[in-house]
Coordinates of C-alpha atoms in Angstrom, one line a residue:
Chain A
M195 CA 69.7 49.5 135.6
E196 CA 72.5 51.9 136.2
F197 CA 72.5 55.1 134.2
K198 CA 75.9 54.4 132.7
T199 CA 74.6 51.0 131.4
F200 CA 71.6 52.8 129.9
V201 CA 73.8 55.3 128.1
F202 CA 76.0 52.4 126.9
Y203 CA 73.1 50.5 125.4
F204 CA 71.6 53.6 124.0
L205 CA 74.8 54.5 122.1
S206 CA 75.4 50.9 121.1
A207 CA 71.8 50.7 119.7
I208 CA 72.5 53.8 117.6
L209 CA 75.9 52.4 116.6
V210 CA 74.5 49.0 115.5
F211 CA 71.6 50.7 113.6
A212 CA 74.0 53.1 111.9
G213 CA 76.3 50.3 111.0
L214 CA 73.5 48.3 109.4
R215 CA 72.3 51.3 107.5
V216 CA 75.9 51.8 106.1
I217 CA 75.6 48.6 104.2
T218 CA 71.9 48.7 103.4
A219 CA 71.5 52.3 102.4
R220 CA 70.9 52.6 98.6
N221 CA 72.5 55.9 98.3
P222 CA 76.3 55.9 98.8
V223 CA 76.3 59.4 100.3
H224 CA 73.6 58.4 102.8
A225 CA 75.8 55.3 103.6
A226 CA 78.8 57.6 104.3
L227 CA 76.6 59.8 106.5
Y228 CA 75.5 56.8 108.5
L229 CA 79.2 55.9 108.9
V230 CA 79.7 59.4 110.4
L231 CA 76.9 58.7 112.9
A232 CA 78.5 55.3 113.7
F233 CA 81.8 57.0 114.4
F234 CA 80.1 59.5 116.7
S235 CA 78.4 56.8 118.7
A236 CA 81.6 54.8 118.9
S237 CA 83.3 57.9 120.2
G238 CA 80.6 58.2 122.8
V239 CA 81.1 54.6 123.9
W240 CA 84.9 55.2 124.2
M241 CA 84.1 58.3 126.3
L242 CA 82.2 56.0 128.7
L243 CA 85.4 53.9 129.0
Q244 CA 87.2 57.1 130.0
A245 CA 89.4 57.0 126.9
E246 CA 88.7 60.6 126.2
F247 CA 91.8 61.1 124.0
L248 CA 90.8 58.2 121.7
A249 CA 87.2 59.4 121.6
I250 CA 88.1 63.0 120.6
A251 CA 90.8 61.8 118.2
L252 CA 88.2 59.5 116.5
V253 CA 85.9 62.5 115.8
L254 CA 88.8 64.8 114.9
V255 CA 90.5 62.4 112.5
Y256 CA 87.8 60.2 111.1
V257 CA 84.8 62.5 111.1
G258 CA 86.6 65.7 110.6
A259 CA 89.1 64.6 107.9
V260 CA 88.8 61.1 106.6
M261 CA 85.0 61.0 106.0
V262 CA 85.0 64.5 104.4
L263 CA 87.5 63.2 101.8
F264 CA 85.4 60.0 101.5
L265 CA 82.3 62.1 100.8
F266 CA 84.4 64.1 98.3
V267 CA 85.2 61.0 96.3
V268 CA 81.7 59.4 96.6
M269 CA 80.0 62.6 95.5
M270 CA 82.4 63.1 92.5
L271 CA 82.0 59.5 91.2
D272 CA 79.1 59.1 88.9
I273 CA 77.7 56.0 90.5
N274 CA 75.0 54.0 88.7
L275 CA 73.0 52.5 91.6
D276 CA 71.5 49.7 89.5
R277 CA 74.8 48.6 88.1
L278 CA 76.2 48.6 91.7
R279 CA 73.6 46.0 92.7
E280 CA 74.3 43.6 89.8
G281 CA 76.1 40.4 90.4
F282 CA 74.9 39.9 94.0
W283 CA 74.7 36.1 93.7
S284 CA 78.0 35.7 92.0
Y285 CA 79.8 37.6 94.8
L286 CA 77.8 35.9 97.5
P287 CA 80.1 32.9 98.2
L288 CA 83.2 35.1 98.6
G289 CA 81.2 37.5 100.8
A290 CA 79.9 34.7 102.9
I291 CA 83.4 33.4 103.5
I292 CA 84.7 36.8 104.6
A293 CA 81.6 37.3 106.8
L294 CA 82.2 33.9 108.5
L295 CA 85.8 34.8 109.1
M296 CA 84.8 38.1 110.7
V297 CA 82.2 36.5 112.9
A298 CA 84.8 34.0 114.1
E299 CA 87.2 36.8 114.9
M300 CA 84.6 38.7 116.8
A301 CA 83.6 35.6 118.7
L302 CA 87.3 35.2 119.7
V303 CA 87.4 38.8 121.0
L304 CA 84.0 38.7 122.7
G305 CA 84.4 35.2 124.1
G306 CA 87.8 36.2 125.4
N307 CA 86.1 37.5 128.6
Y308 CA 85.0 34.0 129.5
L309 CA 88.0 32.1 128.2
G310 CA 90.6 34.2 130.1
L311 CA 92.0 36.1 127.1
F312 CA 92.4 39.4 129.0
E313 CA 93.8 38.1 132.3
S314 CA 97.1 39.9 132.4
N315 CA 99.4 41.1 135.1
V316 CA 100.0 44.5 133.4
A317 CA 99.5 47.3 136.0
Q318 CA 96.4 49.4 135.5
A319 CA 96.8 53.2 135.6
G320 CA 95.1 55.2 138.3
A321 CA 92.0 57.2 137.4
D322 CA 93.7 60.6 138.0
T323 CA 96.3 60.3 135.2
S324 CA 95.6 62.2 132.1
N325 CA 94.9 60.0 129.1
V326 CA 96.5 62.4 126.6
Q327 CA 99.6 62.7 128.7
S328 CA 100.2 59.0 129.1
V329 CA 99.5 58.2 125.4
G330 CA 102.0 61.0 124.4
R331 CA 104.6 59.9 126.8
L332 CA 104.5 56.3 125.7
M333 CA 104.5 57.3 122.0
F334 CA 107.6 59.4 122.3
T335 CA 109.6 57.1 124.6
E336 CA 108.9 53.4 124.3
Y337 CA 107.3 53.4 120.9
M338 CA 109.5 56.1 119.4
Y339 CA 110.8 54.0 116.5
P340 CA 107.5 52.4 115.4
F341 CA 105.9 55.8 115.6
E342 CA 108.6 57.4 113.4
L343 CA 108.4 54.5 111.0
A344 CA 104.7 55.0 110.7
S345 CA 105.2 58.6 109.9
V346 CA 107.8 57.8 107.2
I347 CA 105.4 55.4 105.6
L348 CA 102.7 58.1 105.6
L349 CA 105.1 60.5 104.1
V350 CA 105.9 58.0 101.3
G351 CA 102.2 57.8 100.7
I352 CA 101.8 61.6 100.4
V353 CA 104.8 61.8 98.0
A354 CA 103.4 59.0 95.9
A355 CA 100.0 60.7 95.7
V356 CA 101.5 64.0 94.7
A357 CA 103.7 62.2 92.1
L358 CA 100.8 60.4 90.6
T359 CA 98.8 63.5 90.1
Q360 CA 101.8 65.4 88.7
R361 CA 102.7 62.7 86.2
E362 CA 101.2 64.5 83.2
K363 CA 102.3 67.8 82.0
R364 CA 100.5 70.8 83.5
K365 CA 97.6 71.7 81.3
N366 CA 96.3 74.8 83.0
K367 CA 97.8 78.2 82.2
S368 CA 97.9 79.6 85.7
V369 CA 100.8 81.9 86.3
D370 CA 103.5 80.9 88.9
A371 CA 102.5 82.9 92.0
S372 CA 106.1 83.4 93.1
R373 CA 106.9 85.2 89.9
Q374 CA 103.6 86.9 89.8
V375 CA 104.1 88.9 93.0
F376 CA 107.2 90.6 91.5
V377 CA 105.3 91.9 88.5
K378 CA 105.3 95.7 88.4
A379 CA 102.8 97.9 86.5
R380 CA 105.5 99.0 84.0
D381 CA 106.0 95.3 82.9
R382 CA 102.5 95.1 81.6
V383 CA 101.1 98.6 81.1
R384 CA 102.5 100.8 78.4
V385 CA 101.6 104.5 78.6
L386 CA 101.4 106.1 75.2
Q387 CA 101.6 109.8 74.5
M388 CA 99.4 110.8 71.7
P389 CA 98.7 114.3 70.4
A390 CA 95.1 115.2 70.3
E391 CA 93.5 114.8 66.9
K392 CA 91.2 117.4 65.4
R393 CA 87.8 116.4 64.1
D394 CA 86.9 117.8 60.8
Chain B
M135 CA 76.7 85.5 146.4
M136 CA 73.6 86.0 144.3
I137 CA 74.4 82.9 142.3
D138 CA 74.6 80.9 145.6
A139 CA 71.2 82.2 146.7
L140 CA 69.7 81.3 143.3
Q141 CA 71.3 77.9 143.5
G142 CA 69.8 77.3 146.9
L143 CA 66.3 78.4 145.8
L144 CA 66.3 76.2 142.7
Q145 CA 67.6 73.3 144.8
G146 CA 64.5 73.7 147.0
I147 CA 62.1 73.7 144.1
F148 CA 63.5 70.9 141.9
G149 CA 65.1 68.6 144.5
S150 CA 67.0 65.7 143.0
V151 CA 66.8 66.8 139.3
F152 CA 68.4 70.1 140.3
P153 CA 71.9 69.5 138.7
L154 CA 70.2 68.8 135.4
I155 CA 68.2 72.0 135.6
W156 CA 71.3 74.0 136.7
V157 CA 73.3 72.8 133.6
L158 CA 70.4 73.6 131.3
L159 CA 70.1 77.0 132.8
K160 CA 73.8 77.6 132.2
I161 CA 73.5 76.5 128.6
V162 CA 70.7 78.9 128.1
L163 CA 72.8 81.6 129.7
I164 CA 75.5 81.0 127.2
I165 CA 73.4 80.4 124.1
A166 CA 70.9 83.3 124.4
P167 CA 73.4 86.1 124.7
L168 CA 75.4 84.5 122.0
L169 CA 72.5 84.6 119.5
L170 CA 71.8 88.2 120.5
C171 CA 75.5 88.9 119.8
V172 CA 75.2 87.2 116.4
A173 CA 72.3 89.4 115.5
Y174 CA 74.0 92.6 116.6
L175 CA 77.3 91.6 115.0
T176 CA 75.6 91.7 111.6
F177 CA 74.3 95.2 112.5
W178 CA 77.7 96.3 113.8
E179 CA 79.4 94.9 110.6
R180 CA 77.1 97.0 108.4
K181 CA 77.7 100.1 110.5
V182 CA 81.4 99.7 110.6
I183 CA 81.8 99.0 106.9
G184 CA 79.5 101.9 106.3
W185 CA 81.6 104.3 108.3
M186 CA 84.8 103.0 106.6
Q187 CA 83.3 103.7 103.2
V188 CA 82.0 107.1 104.3
R189 CA 78.3 106.0 104.4
I190 CA 75.9 105.9 107.3
G191 CA 74.9 102.2 107.2
P192 CA 71.5 101.0 108.4
N193 CA 69.6 103.8 110.1
R194 CA 65.9 103.5 109.3
V195 CA 64.5 100.7 111.6
G196 CA 64.3 102.0 115.2
P197 CA 66.6 104.6 116.8
W198 CA 70.0 104.6 114.9
G199 CA 68.8 101.6 113.0
L200 CA 69.1 99.4 116.1
I201 CA 66.1 97.2 115.3
Q202 CA 67.5 96.4 111.9
P203 CA 68.8 92.8 112.8
I204 CA 65.4 91.9 114.3
A205 CA 63.6 93.1 111.2
D206 CA 66.0 91.1 109.0
G207 CA 65.5 88.0 111.1
L208 CA 61.7 88.4 110.9
K209 CA 61.8 88.9 107.2
L210 CA 63.9 85.7 106.7
L211 CA 61.6 83.7 109.0
L212 CA 58.5 84.6 107.1
K213 CA 60.0 83.7 103.7
E214 CA 59.3 80.4 102.1
V215 CA 62.0 77.7 102.2
V216 CA 62.2 76.6 98.7
I217 CA 63.4 73.0 98.3
P218 CA 64.6 72.4 94.7
T219 CA 63.2 69.5 92.8
G220 CA 65.5 66.5 92.6
S221 CA 67.3 67.5 95.7
D222 CA 67.9 65.2 98.6
K223 CA 65.3 66.6 100.9
S224 CA 66.5 65.2 104.3
V225 CA 70.2 66.0 103.6
F226 CA 69.2 69.4 102.2
L227 CA 67.5 70.3 105.5
L228 CA 70.2 68.6 107.6
A229 CA 73.1 70.6 106.1
P230 CA 72.3 74.0 107.8
M231 CA 72.1 72.2 111.2
F232 CA 75.5 70.6 110.5
A233 CA 76.9 74.1 109.9
F234 CA 75.3 75.7 112.9
A235 CA 75.4 73.1 115.7
P236 CA 79.2 72.8 116.0
A237 CA 79.4 76.6 116.4
L238 CA 77.2 76.3 119.5
A239 CA 78.5 73.0 120.9
A240 CA 82.1 74.3 121.1
W241 CA 81.0 76.8 123.7
A242 CA 80.6 74.0 126.3
V243 CA 84.3 74.2 127.2
V244 CA 85.1 77.9 126.7
P245 CA 86.1 79.4 130.0
F246 CA 85.0 83.0 130.8
N247 CA 87.2 83.4 133.8
D248 CA 88.9 81.2 136.4
T249 CA 85.7 79.5 137.5
L250 CA 83.1 80.4 135.0
V251 CA 83.0 77.5 132.6
L252 CA 80.3 75.0 131.7
A253 CA 82.5 71.9 131.4
N254 CA 86.1 72.2 132.7
V255 CA 87.6 69.2 130.8
N256 CA 91.3 68.5 130.5
A257 CA 91.3 68.1 126.7
S258 CA 89.2 71.1 126.0
L259 CA 91.3 72.5 123.1
L260 CA 91.2 69.0 121.5
Y261 CA 87.5 69.0 121.9
I262 CA 87.1 72.4 120.3
M263 CA 89.2 71.3 117.3
S264 CA 87.2 68.2 116.8
I265 CA 83.9 69.8 117.1
T266 CA 84.7 72.7 114.8
S267 CA 86.0 70.3 112.2
I268 CA 82.4 69.1 111.8
G269 CA 81.3 72.4 110.4
V270 CA 82.6 71.5 107.0
Y271 CA 79.9 68.9 106.6
G272 CA 77.3 71.7 106.4
I273 CA 79.0 73.1 103.4
I274 CA 79.8 69.9 101.5
L275 CA 76.3 68.4 102.2
S276 CA 74.4 71.5 101.2
G277 CA 76.4 71.6 98.0
W278 CA 75.6 68.0 97.1
A279 CA 72.0 67.9 98.3
S280 CA 71.0 71.0 96.2
N281 CA 71.2 68.9 93.0
S282 CA 72.8 71.8 91.3
K283 CA 76.3 71.9 89.6
Y284 CA 77.0 75.4 90.8
A285 CA 76.2 74.7 94.4
F286 CA 78.1 71.4 94.2
L287 CA 81.3 73.0 92.8
G288 CA 80.9 75.9 95.3
G289 CA 80.7 73.4 98.2
M290 CA 83.8 71.5 97.0
R291 CA 85.7 74.8 96.7
S292 CA 84.8 75.9 100.2
A293 CA 85.3 72.5 101.8
A294 CA 88.8 72.2 100.2
Q295 CA 89.6 75.7 101.5
M296 CA 88.4 74.9 105.1
I297 CA 90.3 71.6 105.3
S298 CA 93.5 73.2 104.0
Y299 CA 93.4 76.0 106.6
E300 CA 92.5 73.6 109.4
V301 CA 95.9 72.1 109.0
A302 CA 97.7 75.4 109.4
M303 CA 95.4 76.3 112.3
G304 CA 96.0 73.0 114.0
L305 CA 99.8 73.4 113.7
A306 CA 99.7 76.9 115.1
L307 CA 97.7 75.5 118.1
V308 CA 100.3 72.8 118.6
V309 CA 102.9 75.5 119.2
V310 CA 100.5 77.2 121.7
L311 CA 99.9 74.0 123.7
M312 CA 103.5 73.2 123.6
V313 CA 104.4 76.4 125.5
S314 CA 101.5 76.2 127.9
N315 CA 102.0 72.5 128.5
S316 CA 98.3 71.8 128.7
L317 CA 95.2 71.2 126.6
N318 CA 93.0 73.0 129.1
L319 CA 91.9 76.4 127.9
G320 CA 91.8 77.7 131.5
D321 CA 95.4 76.5 132.1
I322 CA 96.5 78.1 128.8
V323 CA 95.2 81.5 130.0
N324 CA 96.7 81.1 133.4
G325 CA 100.0 80.2 131.8
Q326 CA 100.0 83.5 130.1
G327 CA 99.7 85.3 133.4
R328 CA 103.3 84.4 134.5
G329 CA 106.6 85.7 133.5
Y330 CA 109.1 88.6 133.4
F331 CA 106.7 91.3 132.2
V332 CA 103.8 90.3 134.5
D333 CA 106.1 90.9 137.5
R334 CA 106.8 94.4 136.2
G335 CA 103.1 95.2 135.6
L336 CA 103.1 94.9 131.9
G337 CA 101.1 91.7 131.5
F338 CA 100.2 92.2 127.9
L339 CA 103.8 91.6 126.8
S340 CA 103.7 88.2 128.4
W341 CA 100.7 86.9 126.5
N342 CA 101.3 84.4 123.7
W343 CA 100.9 86.9 120.9
L344 CA 104.4 88.4 121.3
P345 CA 106.7 85.4 121.8
L346 CA 104.6 83.4 119.2
L347 CA 104.0 86.3 116.9
P348 CA 104.3 84.4 113.6
M349 CA 101.8 81.8 114.9
F350 CA 99.5 84.5 116.0
V351 CA 99.5 85.9 112.5
V352 CA 99.0 82.5 111.0
Y353 CA 96.2 81.7 113.3
L354 CA 94.4 84.9 112.8
T355 CA 94.6 84.6 109.0
S356 CA 93.6 80.9 109.1
V357 CA 90.5 81.6 111.1
V358 CA 89.4 84.3 108.7
A359 CA 89.8 81.6 106.0
E360 CA 88.1 79.0 108.1
T361 CA 85.0 81.2 108.7
N362 CA 84.8 81.9 105.0
R363 CA 85.2 85.6 105.5
A364 CA 86.6 88.3 103.2
P365 CA 89.2 88.3 101.7
F366 CA 88.8 84.5 101.6
D367 CA 85.0 84.5 101.0
L368 CA 84.9 82.4 97.9
A369 CA 81.9 80.6 99.4
E370 CA 79.7 83.6 98.7
G371 CA 81.5 86.0 96.4
E372 CA 78.1 87.7 95.9
S373 CA 78.5 89.3 92.6
E374 CA 81.0 87.1 90.7
I375 CA 80.7 83.5 91.7
V376 CA 78.1 81.4 93.4
G377 CA 78.6 79.3 96.5
F378 CA 77.3 76.3 98.2
H379 CA 74.1 77.9 99.4
V380 CA 72.7 79.3 96.1
E381 CA 69.7 77.0 96.3
Y382 CA 68.8 78.0 99.9
S383 CA 66.2 80.5 100.8
G384 CA 64.4 81.8 103.9
M385 CA 65.4 80.5 107.3
A386 CA 67.5 77.7 105.9
F387 CA 69.7 80.3 104.3
A388 CA 69.6 82.4 107.5
V389 CA 70.9 79.4 109.5
F390 CA 74.0 79.4 107.3
F391 CA 74.4 83.0 108.0
L392 CA 74.0 82.6 111.7
A393 CA 76.5 79.8 111.6
E394 CA 79.1 82.1 109.9
Y395 CA 78.7 84.8 112.5
A396 CA 78.5 82.4 115.5
N397 CA 81.7 80.9 114.2
M398 CA 83.3 84.3 114.0
I399 CA 82.5 85.0 117.6
L400 CA 83.8 81.6 118.6
V401 CA 87.1 81.9 116.8
S402 CA 87.5 85.5 118.2
T403 CA 87.0 84.1 121.7
L404 CA 89.6 81.4 121.0
T405 CA 92.1 84.0 119.7
A406 CA 91.5 86.1 122.8
I407 CA 92.0 83.0 125.0
L408 CA 94.9 81.4 123.3
F409 CA 97.0 84.5 122.2
L410 CA 95.6 87.5 124.0
G411 CA 95.5 86.3 127.6
G412 CA 91.8 85.7 128.0
W413 CA 90.4 87.4 131.1
L414 CA 93.8 88.7 132.2
S415 CA 94.3 92.4 132.6
P416 CA 96.9 93.9 130.3
V417 CA 98.5 96.0 133.0
G418 CA 99.3 95.3 136.7
F419 CA 97.3 98.0 138.3
L420 CA 93.9 96.9 136.9
P421 CA 92.2 93.8 138.1
D422 CA 91.6 90.7 135.9
G423 CA 88.0 90.1 134.9
I424 CA 85.5 88.8 132.4
L425 CA 85.2 92.4 131.0
W426 CA 88.7 92.1 129.6
L427 CA 87.8 88.9 127.7
F428 CA 84.7 90.6 126.2
L429 CA 86.9 93.6 125.2
K430 CA 89.4 91.4 123.5
I431 CA 86.7 89.4 121.7
S432 CA 85.2 92.7 120.4
A433 CA 88.7 93.9 119.3
V434 CA 89.3 90.7 117.3
L435 CA 85.8 90.9 115.8
F436 CA 86.5 94.4 114.8
V437 CA 89.7 93.2 113.0
F438 CA 87.5 90.8 111.0
L439 CA 85.2 93.6 109.8
W440 CA 88.1 95.9 109.2
V441 CA 89.8 93.3 107.0
R442 CA 86.6 92.8 105.1
A443 CA 86.3 96.5 104.3
T444 CA 90.0 96.8 103.4
F445 CA 91.2 93.9 101.3
P446 CA 90.1 92.7 97.8
R447 CA 89.1 89.1 97.4
Y448 CA 91.9 86.5 96.9
R449 CA 92.0 84.3 93.8
Y450 CA 91.4 80.6 94.6
D451 CA 94.8 79.3 93.6
Q452 CA 96.4 82.1 95.7
I453 CA 94.3 81.0 98.7
M454 CA 95.5 77.4 98.4
R455 CA 99.1 78.5 97.8
L456 CA 99.0 80.7 101.0
G457 CA 97.7 77.8 103.0
W458 CA 99.8 75.0 101.9
K459 CA 103.0 76.6 100.7
V460 CA 103.4 79.5 103.1
F461 CA 101.6 78.8 106.3
I462 CA 102.2 75.1 106.8
P463 CA 106.0 75.3 106.2
L464 CA 106.1 78.4 108.5
C465 CA 104.3 76.5 111.2
L466 CA 106.6 73.5 110.9
I467 CA 109.7 75.7 111.1
W468 CA 108.4 77.7 114.1
L469 CA 107.5 74.4 115.8
V470 CA 111.2 73.4 115.7
V471 CA 112.3 76.9 116.7
V472 CA 110.0 77.0 119.7
G473 CA 111.0 73.5 120.7
T474 CA 114.7 74.4 120.6
W475 CA 113.9 77.6 122.5
M476 CA 112.1 75.7 125.2
M477 CA 115.0 73.3 125.6
S478 CA 117.6 76.1 125.7
P479 CA 118.5 78.0 128.9
L480 CA 116.6 81.0 127.5
N481 CA 113.3 79.2 128.0
I482 CA 110.7 81.8 129.2
W483 CA 107.8 79.3 129.8
K484 CA 108.9 77.5 132.9

């Protein structure tokens, strides 16, 4: 077996194991941590495919940012583990349908190799071109408008999130920092002159 | 010369597994001095702050107190690691490793001079950003696994701070890689070795710190906040507030400390490489060399200590305001300014 194949199977085994643990781990925080492990192994597999930009971006975006926020939420929620496990049988039919759909989709993708799904006459880039450069070039020339559209949609999401949290009136009494920096000592401190009193 | 001879000798001994041994040897050659530097950085910090506060600092263990860090390390090693009841034991012990490992792994792509680098990859800056972004897990997990409200709230506080400043730091780096037109740290340094002032023997005016001065300030401040150092050290705040590692003791606590100092050295190196010309000599009549890089790293580290001894601690809402409302808009504006600059005939980065 070639070393590359060995590395691929090794990473894939970790990936599959971590993926399984994500859905079987009892503790939601542990499940999230296994998801982090899954992302790491997936990034390793992508690295094997020489998609180094995607691999590093996966770690940077998903592990470095998204999963941290995920953990934030999971840790803050007061999750009752037993309540979470109730109603397994009533949700089973719905879950089974979704699972079957996903298996079918995966079969389409994986079977595509044999059924000629990927036979295309798109030119393949040479090995010496930098991944980051070609992704960047495409994104800012050919896919400029979809890219800008995606960023606007994200911006709407940010504005909506901020608006949702700011709906109620501010309850804390923190001082506005931009006004605070202009405060001088004489605005707050009053120096009194008092004649010394005699003790009797 | 000597390295070539050593390479030949080892090749004779190990035969076909030689490349593996060679890489391992290089890793040890980076990690071992790094850990020694971490130990003596703690000593140097106590000395410098001592002098700034008109004290002597540690002076009892060994000549001039030089053995102090070893004694401290030994003390921490011999102490018991207390694991609180009701804590998540595996995550509790995993968290310090999450904090420490990224600080070491990032060194894989750091270049020391033109040729001296463990892995010369094209996307090295991207790699460093993604690896260092993992460090936040150490904080958030240790806070959660301790099964203590104080540690948990402290972890949340520090994690939010680190994520916020990572954005500003990333945007500052975007400007740097825009002007150097590369993600490779070696190319970024070499890009700083060209220009008007280099031809006139004043290389230090061509480094990124001057044309990108606002970004340099933003980056330097952000890395102080990223490493949880004073005046942004709400993670510890020894006397007033408690942080994510209140429940840690012995070596588990020491690993967090090592991680903080290793991160300090790492970000100082990055500052030296990205903004201060790495191994390039500041003036024309002196040769370039690895010594310059070490000198610059030490200078940036000294700034870290100096800042700690000088400024009072920030309040939390002020920290967040500085990150989100001052630094990020500044970075975005400067991004546009530099972009326009590069497209205009006045472009100095050709």
